[in-house]
């Protein structure tokens, strides 16, 4: 069978349809392929937009998902799949750049970057946006049931340690976020590489353990929607979805500070369809497409012209689109390096073991 395929391809090449250099007998795609392989977080792109993109640009989209930046990094580094688009977070973009896993963007092929608010461009993890284009941004904060008495409603990180919340607090299963929450509550940086501070942050979390109902991932939305817990630590987009489905819930970003994260579109070094990758970037930079995605996902868009198309309830929510005084207290994650990423993970695992 393989010989027949080779014969046909060689025959076509004589007619000028293919060149020998372009013959591919494996499952990867070449630069002229009409297949686009996207690697993204789960449920982080409106499926209707995928269909719209396929129809407008005549590509077949293969959509694969990951559940952590680290898992995404490992898969891209292994190179088993030639992803054309990936959507990592801020600190992981730094790491991917250092590992030479990203293609430098050709700005001449990008149309609509002026639609992005300047405050989301030229950030520390990718100066001059040489490798990435803003996709979504958001915060880490607290979702709580606003029916509870005003005097115990959690507005600060320290409120989570209130004994009245015994076995009532849900937290996301994320070492960086939960260690960061504890570090901030102690007055430290979310990017601390001070071993003493990290040990203190872990011991501080240990004191929170009696209040932990569960450490979960996507299930946090279901639990909060069903009133299974009155308090949760999660990301702003998850909070938006929870509030849409359960009107008793509200979201707050603690004024003492939190994490402000950015997810950006990048083109991995192994991409075999760069034209398709740029077409996708330009498609997502269109204000109406960006707004449709924001309405579906619930996270904040960096596209300033998309805001007029976003649901009013969402765009008017000052916790999802915080004011400057709140933004000024937020911290962005840096790439800590392998040694300290492992320390954060190990300390968080120890906390999880005593909290289960």
CSV table of C-alpha atoms in Angstrom, one decimal:
chain,number,residue,atom,x,y,z
A,1,UNK,CA,0.0,0.0,0.0
A,2,UNK,CA,2.8,2.4,0.9
A,3,UNK,CA,4.5,1.7,-2.5
A,4,UNK,CA,1.2,2.7,-4.3
A,5,UNK,CA,1.0,5.9,-2.3
A,6,UNK,CA,4.6,6.8,-3.1
A,7,UNK,CA,4.0,6.0,-6.8
A,8,UNK,CA,0.9,8.3,-6.9
A,9,UNK,CA,2.8,11.1,-5.1
A,10,UNK,CA,5.8,10.9,-7.5
A,11,UNK,CA,3.4,10.9,-10.5
A,12,UNK,CA,1.7,14.0,-9.2
A,13,UNK,CA,5.0,15.7,-8.6
A,14,UNK,CA,5.9,15.3,-12.3
A,15,UNK,CA,2.8,17.3,-13.1
A,16,UNK,CA,3.9,20.1,-10.8
A,17,UNK,CA,1.3,19.4,-8.1
A,18,UNK,CA,3.9,18.3,-5.6
A,19,UNK,CA,7.6,18.7,-5.2
A,20,UNK,CA,9.7,15.8,-3.9
A,21,UNK,CA,10.7,18.0,-1.0
A,22,UNK,CA,7.1,18.3,0.0
A,23,UNK,CA,6.3,14.6,0.2
A,24,UNK,CA,5.2,13.5,3.6
A,25,UNK,CA,4.4,10.0,4.5
A,26,UNK,CA,3.8,10.5,8.2
A,27,UNK,CA,0.8,11.9,10.1
A,28,UNK,CA,2.3,15.4,10.5
A,29,UNK,CA,1.1,18.3,8.3
A,30,UNK,CA,3.2,20.6,6.1
A,31,UNK,CA,3.2,24.3,5.6
A,32,UNK,CA,0.6,24.1,2.9
A,33,UNK,CA,-1.7,21.8,4.9
A,34,UNK,CA,-5.3,22.7,5.5
A,35,UNK,CA,-5.2,21.2,9.0
A,36,UNK,CA,-4.7,23.4,12.0
A,37,UNK,CA,-3.7,21.7,15.3
A,38,UNK,CA,-4.6,23.8,18.4
A,39,UNK,CA,-3.4,22.9,21.9
A,40,UNK,CA,-5.5,24.7,24.5
A,41,UNK,CA,-6.9,24.5,28.0
A,42,UNK,CA,-10.1,22.4,28.3
A,43,UNK,CA,-13.3,24.3,27.2
A,44,UNK,CA,-11.4,27.4,26.5
A,45,UNK,CA,-12.6,28.2,23.0
A,46,UNK,CA,-16.2,28.5,21.9
A,47,UNK,CA,-16.9,25.4,19.7
A,48,UNK,CA,-19.0,27.6,17.5
A,49,UNK,CA,-15.9,29.8,16.8
A,50,UNK,CA,-14.0,26.7,15.7
A,51,UNK,CA,-16.8,25.9,13.2
A,52,UNK,CA,-16.9,29.5,12.0
A,53,UNK,CA,-13.1,29.5,11.6
A,54,UNK,CA,-13.2,26.3,9.6
A,55,UNK,CA,-15.9,27.7,7.3
A,56,UNK,CA,-14.2,31.0,6.7
A,57,UNK,CA,-10.7,29.8,6.2
A,58,UNK,CA,-11.4,26.3,4.9
A,59,UNK,CA,-9.2,24.5,7.5
A,60,UNK,CA,-9.9,21.4,9.4
A,61,UNK,CA,-9.2,22.1,13.1
A,62,UNK,CA,-7.8,19.4,15.4
A,63,UNK,CA,-8.4,20.6,19.0
A,64,UNK,CA,-6.5,19.0,21.8
A,65,UNK,CA,-6.5,20.1,25.5
A,66,UNK,CA,-4.2,20.2,28.5
A,67,UNK,CA,-4.9,20.7,32.2
A,68,UNK,CA,-1.7,22.4,33.3
A,69,UNK,CA,1.0,24.6,31.9
A,70,UNK,CA,3.6,22.0,32.8
A,71,UNK,CA,1.8,19.2,31.0
A,72,UNK,CA,1.5,21.5,27.9
A,73,UNK,CA,5.2,22.3,28.1
A,74,UNK,CA,6.3,18.6,28.3
A,75,UNK,CA,4.1,17.6,25.3
A,76,UNK,CA,5.3,20.5,23.1
A,77,UNK,CA,8.9,19.8,24.1
A,78,UNK,CA,8.6,16.1,23.2
A,79,UNK,CA,7.5,17.1,19.8
A,80,UNK,CA,5.2,14.1,19.2
A,81,UNK,CA,2.5,16.4,17.8
A,82,UNK,CA,3.2,19.4,15.6
A,83,UNK,CA,1.0,21.9,17.3
A,84,UNK,CA,0.4,25.0,15.3
A,85,UNK,CA,-1.2,27.0,18.1
A,86,UNK,CA,-0.8,26.7,21.9
A,87,UNK,CA,-2.1,29.0,24.7
A,88,UNK,CA,0.2,29.0,27.7
A,89,UNK,CA,0.2,31.4,30.7
A,90,UNK,CA,2.6,34.2,31.3
A,91,UNK,CA,5.4,32.5,33.2
A,92,UNK,CA,5.3,29.5,30.9
A,93,UNK,CA,5.8,31.7,27.9
A,94,UNK,CA,9.1,32.8,29.5
A,95,UNK,CA,10.0,29.2,30.0
A,96,UNK,CA,9.1,28.2,26.5
A,97,UNK,CA,11.2,31.0,25.1
A,98,UNK,CA,14.2,30.0,27.1
A,99,UNK,CA,13.8,26.4,25.9
A,100,UNK,CA,13.6,27.7,22.3
A,101,UNK,CA,10.1,26.1,21.8
A,102,UNK,CA,8.5,29.1,20.2
A,103,UNK,CA,8.6,30.8,16.8
A,104,UNK,CA,9.2,34.5,16.8
A,105,UNK,CA,6.1,36.3,15.4
A,106,UNK,CA,6.2,37.9,12.0
A,107,UNK,CA,4.1,41.1,12.8
A,108,UNK,CA,3.6,41.8,9.1
A,109,UNK,CA,1.3,38.7,9.1
A,110,UNK,CA,-0.7,39.9,12.1
A,111,UNK,CA,-3.7,42.2,11.6
A,112,UNK,CA,-5.7,43.6,14.5
A,113,UNK,CA,-3.0,43.8,17.2
A,114,UNK,CA,-4.1,47.4,17.6
A,115,UNK,CA,-7.4,46.0,19.0
A,116,UNK,CA,-5.5,44.9,22.1
A,117,UNK,CA,-5.5,47.4,25.0
A,118,UNK,CA,-2.0,48.7,25.5
A,119,UNK,CA,-2.0,47.7,29.1
A,120,UNK,CA,-1.8,44.0,28.0
A,121,UNK,CA,1.0,44.5,25.5
A,122,UNK,CA,4.8,44.6,26.1
A,123,UNK,CA,4.6,42.9,29.5
A,124,UNK,CA,7.6,41.5,31.4
A,125,UNK,CA,7.1,37.9,30.3
A,126,UNK,CA,7.3,38.8,26.6
A,127,UNK,CA,8.7,42.3,25.8
A,128,UNK,CA,7.3,43.8,22.6
A,129,UNK,CA,5.2,40.7,22.2
A,130,UNK,CA,7.8,39.0,20.1
A,131,UNK,CA,6.4,35.6,20.7
A,132,UNK,CA,2.8,35.9,22.0
A,133,UNK,CA,-0.6,37.6,21.4
A,134,UNK,CA,-3.0,38.2,24.4
A,135,UNK,CA,-5.9,35.8,24.5
A,136,UNK,CA,-7.5,36.2,28.0
A,137,UNK,CA,-6.6,37.6,31.4
A,138,UNK,CA,-8.0,37.3,34.8
A,139,UNK,CA,-7.4,37.1,38.5
A,140,UNK,CA,-7.5,34.6,41.4
A,141,UNK,CA,-10.1,35.4,44.1
A,142,UNK,CA,-12.8,34.2,46.4
A,143,UNK,CA,-16.3,33.1,45.4
A,144,UNK,CA,-18.8,33.1,48.3
A,145,UNK,CA,-22.5,32.9,49.0
A,146,UNK,CA,-23.7,36.5,49.6
A,147,UNK,CA,-26.6,35.2,51.7
A,148,UNK,CA,-24.2,34.6,54.6
A,149,UNK,CA,-24.0,37.2,57.4
A,150,UNK,CA,-22.1,40.3,56.3
A,151,UNK,CA,-19.7,40.1,59.2
A,152,UNK,CA,-18.3,36.7,58.1
A,153,UNK,CA,-18.3,37.3,54.3
A,154,UNK,CA,-14.7,36.6,53.1
A,155,UNK,CA,-13.2,39.8,51.6
A,156,UNK,CA,-9.6,39.1,52.5
A,157,UNK,CA,-7.4,36.0,52.2
A,158,UNK,CA,-7.1,35.9,56.0
A,159,UNK,CA,-10.9,35.5,56.3
A,160,UNK,CA,-10.6,32.0,54.9
A,161,UNK,CA,-8.9,30.9,58.1
A,162,UNK,CA,-12.1,31.8,60.1
A,163,UNK,CA,-13.1,28.9,62.3
A,164,UNK,CA,-16.7,29.3,61.2
A,165,UNK,CA,-15.7,28.0,57.8
A,166,UNK,CA,-14.7,24.5,59.1
A,167,UNK,CA,-15.0,22.0,56.2
A,168,UNK,CA,-16.7,24.7,54.1
A,169,UNK,CA,-13.9,26.0,51.8
A,170,UNK,CA,-13.2,24.7,48.3
A,171,UNK,CA,-9.8,25.5,46.7
A,172,UNK,CA,-8.4,24.9,43.2
A,173,UNK,CA,-5.9,22.1,42.8
A,174,UNK,CA,-3.0,24.4,41.8
A,175,UNK,CA,0.3,24.6,43.7
A,176,UNK,CA,1.3,28.0,42.3
A,177,UNK,CA,-2.1,29.6,43.1
A,178,UNK,CA,-2.6,28.3,46.6
A,179,UNK,CA,1.0,28.7,47.7
A,180,UNK,CA,0.8,32.2,46.2
A,181,UNK,CA,-2.4,33.0,48.2
A,182,UNK,CA,-0.6,32.0,51.4
A,183,UNK,CA,2.5,34.0,50.5
A,184,UNK,CA,0.4,37.1,49.8
A,185,UNK,CA,-1.5,36.7,53.1
A,186,UNK,CA,1.9,36.7,54.9
A,187,UNK,CA,3.1,39.8,53.0
A,188,UNK,CA,5.4,38.0,50.6
A,189,UNK,CA,5.8,37.8,46.8
A,190,UNK,CA,4.0,35.2,44.8
A,191,UNK,CA,7.4,34.6,43.1
A,192,UNK,CA,9.3,34.1,46.4
A,193,UNK,CA,12.5,32.0,46.2
A,194,UNK,CA,13.2,32.4,49.9
A,195,UNK,CA,13.1,29.0,51.5
A,196,UNK,CA,12.1,30.4,54.9
A,197,UNK,CA,9.2,32.2,53.4
A,198,UNK,CA,8.0,29.1,51.5
A,199,UNK,CA,8.1,27.0,54.7
A,200,UNK,CA,6.1,29.7,56.5
A,201,UNK,CA,3.6,29.8,53.7
A,202,UNK,CA,3.2,26.0,53.8
A,203,UNK,CA,2.7,26.1,57.6
A,204,UNK,CA,0.2,28.8,57.2
A,205,UNK,CA,-1.7,26.6,54.8
A,206,UNK,CA,-1.6,23.8,57.3
A,207,UNK,CA,-3.6,25.9,59.6
A,208,UNK,CA,-6.2,26.3,56.9
A,209,UNK,CA,-6.6,22.6,56.5
A,210,UNK,CA,-9.5,22.1,59.0
A,211,UNK,CA,-11.6,24.5,56.8
A,212,UNK,CA,-10.9,22.6,53.6
A,213,UNK,CA,-13.9,20.8,52.2
A,214,UNK,CA,-12.1,19.7,49.1
A,215,UNK,CA,-9.3,20.5,46.7
A,216,UNK,CA,-10.7,20.2,43.2
A,217,UNK,CA,-10.3,21.2,39.6
A,218,UNK,CA,-13.3,21.8,37.2
A,219,UNK,CA,-15.7,20.3,39.8
A,220,UNK,CA,-15.5,23.5,41.7
A,221,UNK,CA,-18.0,25.1,39.4
A,222,UNK,CA,-20.5,22.2,39.9
A,223,UNK,CA,-20.1,22.3,43.6
A,224,UNK,CA,-20.7,26.0,43.9
A,225,UNK,CA,-23.5,26.1,41.5
A,226,UNK,CA,-25.3,23.4,43.6
A,227,UNK,CA,-24.6,25.2,46.9
A,228,UNK,CA,-22.4,22.4,48.1
A,229,UNK,CA,-20.0,24.9,49.7
A,230,UNK,CA,-20.4,28.6,50.7
A,231,UNK,CA,-16.8,29.6,49.9
A,232,UNK,CA,-14.2,28.8,47.1
A,233,UNK,CA,-10.9,30.0,45.9
A,234,UNK,CA,-10.8,30.0,42.1
A,235,UNK,CA,-10.2,32.1,39.0
A,236,UNK,CA,-12.3,34.9,37.7
A,237,UNK,CA,-13.6,33.1,34.7
A,238,UNK,CA,-14.8,30.1,36.7
A,239,UNK,CA,-16.4,32.6,39.1
A,240,UNK,CA,-18.2,34.3,36.2
A,241,UNK,CA,-19.7,31.0,35.2
A,242,UNK,CA,-20.6,30.1,38.7
A,243,UNK,CA,-22.4,33.4,39.2
A,244,UNK,CA,-24.3,33.1,35.9
A,245,UNK,CA,-25.7,29.8,37.1
A,246,UNK,CA,-26.1,30.6,40.8
A,247,UNK,CA,-27.3,34.1,41.5
A,248,UNK,CA,-26.5,33.7,45.2
A,249,UNK,CA,-22.8,33.7,44.5
A,250,UNK,CA,-20.5,36.6,44.2
A,251,UNK,CA,-16.7,37.1,43.6
A,252,UNK,CA,-14.1,39.3,45.2
A,253,UNK,CA,-10.4,40.0,44.6
A,254,UNK,CA,-8.8,40.5,48.0
A,255,UNK,CA,-7.5,44.1,48.2
A,256,UNK,CA,-4.2,43.1,49.8
A,257,UNK,CA,-3.3,41.5,46.5
A,258,UNK,CA,-3.6,38.4,44.3
A,259,UNK,CA,-2.4,37.0,41.1
A,260,UNK,CA,-3.1,38.6,37.8
A,261,UNK,CA,-2.6,36.1,35.0
A,262,UNK,CA,-2.4,36.3,31.2
A,263,UNK,CA,-3.0,33.5,28.7
A,264,UNK,CA,-1.5,34.3,25.3
A,265,UNK,CA,-1.5,32.6,21.9
A,266,UNK,CA,1.9,31.3,20.7
A,267,UNK,CA,3.2,29.4,17.7
A,268,UNK,CA,5.3,26.4,18.8
A,269,UNK,CA,8.6,25.8,17.0
A,270,UNK,CA,7.3,22.6,15.5
A,271,UNK,CA,4.3,24.2,13.7
A,272,UNK,CA,3.8,22.8,10.2
A,273,UNK,CA,1.1,25.2,9.3
A,274,UNK,CA,2.3,28.7,10.1
A,275,UNK,CA,-0.1,30.4,7.6
A,276,UNK,CA,-3.0,28.7,9.4
A,277,UNK,CA,-1.6,29.8,12.7
A,278,UNK,CA,-1.5,33.4,11.6
A,279,UNK,CA,-5.0,33.1,10.2
A,280,UNK,CA,-6.2,31.9,13.6
A,281,UNK,CA,-4.5,34.7,15.4
A,282,UNK,CA,-6.1,37.3,13.1
A,283,UNK,CA,-9.5,35.6,13.4
A,284,UNK,CA,-9.3,35.8,17.3
A,285,UNK,CA,-8.2,39.4,17.1
A,286,UNK,CA,-11.4,40.4,15.4
A,287,UNK,CA,-13.5,42.2,18.1
A,288,UNK,CA,-16.7,40.3,17.4
A,289,UNK,CA,-14.9,36.9,17.6
A,290,UNK,CA,-13.1,37.9,20.8
A,291,UNK,CA,-16.4,39.0,22.3
A,292,UNK,CA,-18.2,35.8,21.4
A,293,UNK,CA,-15.4,33.9,23.0
A,294,UNK,CA,-15.5,36.0,26.2
A,295,UNK,CA,-19.2,35.6,26.4
A,296,UNK,CA,-18.8,31.9,26.2
A,297,UNK,CA,-15.8,31.5,28.5
A,298,UNK,CA,-16.5,34.2,31.0
A,299,UNK,CA,-13.0,35.5,31.3
A,300,UNK,CA,-11.9,39.1,30.6
A,301,UNK,CA,-10.8,39.9,27.1
A,302,UNK,CA,-7.8,42.2,26.4
A,303,UNK,CA,-9.5,43.3,23.2
A,304,UNK,CA,-10.7,46.8,23.8
A,305,UNK,CA,-13.0,47.0,20.9
A,306,UNK,CA,-14.7,43.7,21.8
A,307,UNK,CA,-16.1,45.1,25.0
A,308,UNK,CA,-19.1,46.7,23.3
A,309,UNK,CA,-20.3,43.2,22.2
A,310,UNK,CA,-19.9,41.6,25.6
A,311,UNK,CA,-22.8,40.8,27.9
A,312,UNK,CA,-23.6,43.9,30.0
A,313,UNK,CA,-23.8,41.9,33.2
A,314,UNK,CA,-20.3,40.6,32.6
A,315,UNK,CA,-18.6,43.8,31.4
A,316,UNK,CA,-20.1,45.8,34.3
A,317,UNK,CA,-18.8,43.4,36.9
A,318,UNK,CA,-16.0,45.3,38.6
A,319,UNK,CA,-14.5,42.1,40.0
A,320,UNK,CA,-14.1,40.6,36.6
A,321,UNK,CA,-12.9,43.8,35.1
A,322,UNK,CA,-11.2,45.4,38.2
A,323,UNK,CA,-10.6,49.1,38.7
A,324,UNK,CA,-7.0,50.4,38.6
A,325,UNK,CA,-6.6,50.5,42.4
A,326,UNK,CA,-7.2,46.7,42.5
A,327,UNK,CA,-5.0,46.0,39.5
A,328,UNK,CA,-2.1,47.9,41.1
A,329,UNK,CA,-2.0,45.3,43.9
A,330,UNK,CA,-1.9,42.3,41.7
A,331,UNK,CA,1.2,40.3,41.0
A,332,UNK,CA,2.2,38.3,37.8
A,333,UNK,CA,3.8,34.9,38.1
A,334,UNK,CA,7.4,34.6,36.9
A,335,UNK,CA,9.1,31.5,35.8
A,336,UNK,CA,10.7,30.2,39.0
A,337,UNK,CA,12.9,27.6,37.3
A,338,UNK,CA,12.8,23.8,37.8
A,339,UNK,CA,14.2,23.8,41.3
A,340,UNK,CA,11.6,26.1,42.8
A,341,UNK,CA,8.7,24.9,40.8
A,342,UNK,CA,9.4,21.5,42.4
A,343,UNK,CA,9.6,23.1,45.8
A,344,UNK,CA,6.2,24.7,45.4
A,345,UNK,CA,4.7,21.5,44.2
A,346,UNK,CA,6.2,19.4,47.0
A,347,UNK,CA,5.1,21.8,49.7
A,348,UNK,CA,1.6,21.9,48.2
A,349,UNK,CA,1.5,18.1,48.0
A,350,UNK,CA,2.3,17.9,51.7
A,351,UNK,CA,-0.5,20.3,52.5
A,352,UNK,CA,-2.9,18.3,50.3
A,353,UNK,CA,-2.0,15.1,52.2
A,354,UNK,CA,-3.1,16.5,55.5
A,355,UNK,CA,-6.2,18.2,54.1
A,356,UNK,CA,-7.8,15.1,52.6
